[in-house]
Coordinates of N, CA and C in Angstrom, one line a residue:
Q1 N 10.1 -16.7 1.5 CA 9.9 -15.8 0.4 C 8.5 -15.4 0.3
V2 N 8.3 -14.1 0.0 CA 7.0 -13.6 -0.1 C 6.9 -12.8 -1.4
Q3 N 5.8 -13.0 -2.1 CA 5.6 -12.2 -3.4 C 4.3 -11.4 -3.2
V4 N 4.4 -10.2 -3.8 CA 3.2 -9.3 -3.7 C 2.9 -8.9 -5.1
V5 N 1.6 -8.8 -5.4 CA 1.1 -8.4 -6.7 C 0.1 -7.3 -6.5
E6 N 0.3 -6.2 -7.2 CA -0.5 -5.0 -7.1 C -1.4 -4.9 -8.3
S7 N -2.5 -4.2 -8.1 CA -3.4 -3.9 -9.2 C -4.3 -2.7 -8.8
G8 N -5.0 -2.1 -9.8 CA -6.0 -1.1 -9.5 C -5.6 0.3 -9.9
G9 N -4.4 0.6 -10.2 CA -4.0 1.9 -10.6 C -4.6 2.4 -11.9
G10 N -4.6 3.7 -12.1 CA -5.1 4.2 -13.4 C -5.3 5.7 -13.3
L11 N -6.0 6.2 -14.3 CA -6.3 7.7 -14.4 C -7.7 8.0 -13.8
V12 N -7.8 9.0 -13.0 CA -9.0 9.4 -12.4 C -9.1 10.9 -12.3
Q13 N -10.3 11.4 -12.3 CA -10.5 12.9 -12.2 C -10.4 13.3 -10.8
P14 N -10.0 14.6 -10.5 CA -10.1 15.1 -9.1 C -11.4 14.9 -8.5
G15 N -11.4 14.4 -7.2 CA -12.6 14.1 -6.5 C -13.1 12.7 -6.7
G16 N -12.5 12.0 -7.6 CA -12.9 10.6 -7.9 C -12.3 9.6 -6.9
S17 N -12.5 8.3 -7.2 CA -12.1 7.3 -6.3 C -11.4 6.2 -7.1
L18 N -10.5 5.5 -6.4 CA -9.8 4.3 -6.9 C -9.6 3.3 -5.8
R19 N -9.6 2.0 -6.1 CA -9.2 1.1 -5.1 C -8.1 0.2 -5.6
L20 N -7.0 0.2 -4.8 CA -5.8 -0.6 -5.1 C -5.9 -1.9 -4.3
S21 N -5.4 -2.9 -5.0 CA -5.3 -4.2 -4.3 C -3.9 -4.8 -4.3
C22 N -3.5 -5.5 -3.3 CA -2.2 -6.1 -3.2 C -2.4 -7.5 -2.6
A23 N -2.1 -8.5 -3.4 CA -2.2 -9.9 -2.9 C -0.8 -10.4 -2.6
A24 N -0.7 -11.0 -1.4 CA 0.6 -11.7 -1.0 C 0.5 -13.2 -1.1
S25 N 1.6 -13.8 -1.5 CA 1.7 -15.2 -1.6 C 3.1 -15.7 -1.2
G26 N 3.2 -17.0 -1.0 CA 4.5 -17.5 -0.5 C 4.4 -17.8 1.0
S27 N 5.4 -17.4 1.7 CA 5.4 -17.6 3.2 C 4.6 -16.6 3.9
T28 N 3.3 -16.6 3.6 CA 2.5 -15.5 4.2 C 2.4 -15.5 5.7
S29 N 2.6 -16.7 6.3 CA 2.5 -16.8 7.7 C 3.5 -15.9 8.5
S30 N 4.6 -15.6 7.8 CA 5.6 -14.8 8.4 C 5.4 -13.3 8.3
I31 N 4.4 -12.9 7.6 CA 4.1 -11.5 7.4 C 3.6 -10.8 8.7
T32 N 4.2 -9.7 9.0 CA 3.8 -9.0 10.2 C 3.0 -7.7 9.9
G33 N 3.1 -7.3 8.7 CA 2.4 -6.1 8.3 C 2.4 -5.9 6.8
M34 N 1.4 -5.2 6.3 CA 1.4 -4.8 4.9 C 1.0 -3.4 4.8
G35 N 1.4 -2.7 3.7 CA 1.1 -1.4 3.6 C 1.3 -0.8 2.2
W36 N 1.0 0.5 2.1 CA 1.1 1.2 0.8 C 2.0 2.4 1.0
Y37 N 2.9 2.6 0.0 CA 3.8 3.7 -0.1 C 3.6 4.4 -1.4
R38 N 4.1 5.6 -1.6 CA 4.0 6.3 -2.9 C 5.2 7.1 -3.1
Q39 N 5.5 7.3 -4.4 CA 6.7 8.1 -4.7 C 6.5 8.9 -6.0
T40 N 6.9 10.1 -6.0 CA 6.8 11.0 -7.1 C 8.2 11.4 -7.5
P41 N 8.4 11.9 -8.8 CA 9.7 12.3 -9.2 C 10.3 13.3 -8.3
G42 N 11.6 13.1 -7.9 CA 12.3 14.0 -7.0 C 11.9 13.9 -5.6
K43 N 11.1 12.9 -5.2 CA 10.7 12.7 -3.8 C 11.0 11.3 -3.4
Q44 N 11.2 11.2 -2.1 CA 11.4 9.9 -1.5 C 10.1 9.1 -1.5
R45 N 10.3 7.8 -1.2 CA 9.1 6.9 -1.1 C 8.5 7.1 0.3
D46 N 7.3 7.5 0.4 CA 6.7 7.9 1.7 C 5.6 6.9 2.0
L47 N 5.4 6.7 3.3 CA 4.3 5.9 3.8 C 2.9 6.5 3.5
V48 N 2.0 5.7 3.0 CA 0.6 6.2 2.8 C -0.3 5.6 3.9
A49 N -0.3 4.3 4.0 CA -1.1 3.6 5.0 C -0.5 2.2 5.3
V50 N -0.6 1.8 6.5 CA -0.1 0.5 6.9 C -1.1 -0.3 7.7
M51 N -1.3 -1.6 7.4 CA -2.1 -2.5 8.2 C -1.2 -3.4 8.9
N52 N -1.2 -3.3 10.3 CA -0.4 -4.2 11.1 C -1.1 -5.5 11.3
S53 N -0.4 -6.5 11.7 CA -0.9 -7.9 11.9 C -2.0 -7.9 13.0
D54 N -2.0 -7.0 13.9 CA -3.1 -7.0 14.9 C -4.3 -6.2 14.5
G55 N -4.3 -5.7 13.3 CA -5.4 -4.9 12.8 C -5.3 -3.4 12.9
S56 N -4.3 -3.0 13.7 CA -4.1 -1.5 13.8 C -3.6 -0.9 12.5
T57 N -3.8 0.4 12.3 CA -3.5 1.0 11.1 C -2.7 2.3 11.4
N58 N -2.0 2.8 10.4 CA -1.3 4.1 10.4 C -1.5 4.7 9.1
Y59 N -1.7 6.0 9.1 CA -2.0 6.8 7.8 C -1.1 8.0 7.8
A60 N -0.7 8.4 6.6 CA 0.0 9.7 6.5 C -1.1 10.8 6.7
D61 N -0.6 11.9 7.3 CA -1.6 13.0 7.6 C -2.3 13.5 6.4
S62 N -1.6 13.4 5.2 CA -2.2 14.0 4.0 C -3.3 13.2 3.5
V63 N -3.5 11.9 3.9 CA -4.6 11.1 3.4 C -5.6 10.7 4.4
K64 N -5.4 11.1 5.7 CA -6.4 10.8 6.7 C -7.8 11.3 6.4
G65 N -8.8 10.5 6.5 CA -10.1 10.8 6.2 C -10.5 10.6 4.8
R66 N -9.6 10.4 3.9 CA -9.8 10.1 2.5 C -9.5 8.7 2.1
F67 N -8.4 8.2 2.6 CA -8.0 6.8 2.2 C -8.3 5.8 3.4
T68 N -8.6 4.6 3.0 CA -8.8 3.6 4.0 C -8.1 2.3 3.6
I69 N -7.4 1.7 4.5 CA -6.7 0.5 4.2 C -7.5 -0.6 4.9
S70 N -7.7 -1.8 4.2 CA -8.4 -2.9 4.7 C -7.7 -4.2 4.3
R71 N -8.2 -5.3 4.8 CA -7.5 -6.6 4.5 C -8.6 -7.7 4.4
D72 N -8.2 -8.7 3.6 CA -9.0 -9.9 3.6 C -8.0 -11.0 3.9
N73 N -8.0 -11.5 5.2 CA -7.1 -12.5 5.6 C -7.1 -13.8 4.9
T74 N -8.3 -14.2 4.4 CA -8.4 -15.4 3.7 C -7.6 -15.4 2.4
K75 N -7.8 -14.3 1.7 CA -7.1 -14.1 0.4 C -5.7 -13.5 0.6
M76 N -5.3 -13.1 1.8 CA -4.1 -12.4 2.0 C -3.9 -11.2 1.1
T77 N -4.9 -10.4 1.1 CA -5.0 -9.3 0.2 C -5.3 -8.0 1.0
V78 N -4.5 -7.0 0.7 CA -4.7 -5.7 1.3 C -5.2 -4.7 0.3
Y79 N -6.2 -3.9 0.7 CA -6.8 -2.9 -0.2 C -6.5 -1.5 0.3
L80 N -6.5 -0.6 -0.7 CA -6.4 0.8 -0.4 C -7.5 1.5 -1.1
Q81 N -8.6 1.9 -0.4 CA -9.7 2.7 -1.0 C -9.3 4.1 -0.9
M82 N -9.2 4.8 -2.1 CA -8.9 6.2 -2.1 C -10.0 7.0 -2.6
N83 N -10.5 7.9 -1.8 CA -11.6 8.7 -2.1 C -11.2 10.2 -2.1
S84 N -12.0 11.0 -2.8 CA -11.7 12.5 -2.8 C -10.3 12.7 -3.3
L85 N -9.9 12.1 -4.4 CA -8.6 12.2 -4.8 C -8.2 13.6 -5.3
K86 N -7.0 14.0 -5.1 CA -6.5 15.3 -5.5 C -5.3 15.1 -6.4
S87 N -5.0 16.1 -7.1 CA -3.8 16.0 -8.0 C -2.5 15.7 -7.3
E88 N -2.5 16.2 -6.0 CA -1.3 15.9 -5.2 C -1.1 14.4 -4.9
D89 N -2.2 13.6 -5.1 CA -2.1 12.2 -4.8 C -1.4 11.4 -6.0
T90 N -1.2 12.1 -7.1 CA -0.6 11.5 -8.3 C 0.8 11.0 -7.9
A91 N 1.0 9.7 -8.1 CA 2.3 9.1 -7.7 C 2.3 7.6 -8.2
V92 N 3.4 7.0 -8.1 CA 3.5 5.5 -8.2 C 3.3 5.0 -6.8
Y93 N 2.3 4.1 -6.7 CA 2.0 3.5 -5.4 C 2.6 2.1 -5.4
Y94 N 3.3 1.8 -4.3 CA 3.9 0.5 -4.1 C 3.4 -0.2 -2.9
C95 N 3.1 -1.5 -3.0 CA 2.7 -2.3 -1.9 C 3.9 -2.9 -1.2
N96 N 3.9 -3.0 0.1 CA 5.0 -3.5 0.9 C 4.4 -4.6 1.8
A97 N 5.2 -5.7 1.9 CA 4.9 -6.7 2.9 C 6.2 -6.9 3.8
N98 N 6.0 -6.8 5.1 CA 7.1 -7.0 6.0 C 6.9 -8.4 6.7
S99 N 8.0 -9.1 6.7 CA 8.0 -10.4 7.4 C 9.1 -10.5 8.4
K100 N 9.0 -11.4 9.3 CA 10.0 -11.7 10.4 C 10.2 -13.2 10.5
V101 N 11.4 -13.6 10.3 CA 11.8 -15.0 10.4 C 13.1 -15.1 11.2
Y102 N 13.0 -15.9 12.3 CA 14.2 -16.1 13.2 C 14.8 -14.8 13.6
G103 N 14.0 -13.8 13.9 CA 14.4 -12.5 14.4 C 14.9 -11.6 13.3
Y104 N 14.9 -12.0 12.1 CA 15.3 -11.1 11.0 C 14.1 -10.6 10.2
E105 N 14.1 -9.3 9.9 CA 13.0 -8.7 9.1 C 13.4 -8.6 7.7
Y106 N 12.3 -8.8 6.8 CA 12.5 -8.7 5.4 C 11.4 -7.9 4.8
D107 N 11.7 -7.1 3.8 CA 10.7 -6.3 3.2 C 10.6 -6.7 1.7
Y108 N 9.4 -6.9 1.3 CA 9.1 -7.3 -0.1 C 8.2 -6.2 -0.7
W109 N 8.5 -5.9 -2.0 CA 7.9 -4.8 -2.6 C 7.2 -5.2 -3.9
G110 N 6.1 -4.7 -4.2 CA 5.5 -4.9 -5.5 C 6.1 -4.1 -6.6
Q111 N 5.7 -4.2 -7.8 CA 6.3 -3.5 -8.9 C 5.9 -2.1 -9.0
G112 N 4.9 -1.7 -8.3 CA 4.4 -0.3 -8.4 C 3.3 -0.1 -9.4
T113 N 2.3 0.7 -9.1 CA 1.2 1.0 -10.0 C 1.0 2.5 -10.0
Q114 N 0.8 3.0 -11.2 CA 0.7 4.4 -11.4 C -0.7 4.9 -11.1
V115 N -0.9 5.9 -10.3 CA -2.1 6.6 -10.0 C -2.0 8.0 -10.5
T116 N -2.8 8.4 -11.4 CA -2.8 9.8 -12.0 C -4.1 10.4 -11.8
V117 N -4.1 11.6 -11.1 CA -5.3 12.3 -10.8 C -5.2 13.6 -11.6
S118 N -6.1 13.7 -12.6 CA -6.0 14.8 -13.6 C -7.4 15.0 -14.3
S119 N -7.7 16.2 -14.6 CA -8.9 16.5 -15.3 C -8.6 16.7 -16.8

């Protein structure tokens, strides 16, 4: 069992920055990757950024060059640094942890945190 806890969402003006945090606990040794997704009304939940266990990363095209995902292995925490925020970035952001046990994959989700970009 893995638990994830998110924090850092809020209201920011266009061009501003926010940093989201996601802390994992429980059977963290089984985690193979962690990442961030976002969802707006009427839209599906889309990948924003993923940090794989080997340190490689993947980003949505819309956030490349503006968002950076990083991790603290000691604290089992993944961060999403969001710079040059646009109104289009407004969404509920969800943290995801993927684990693999005995060949089975499990996904664990945080509760979501609202990010609103508005002047």
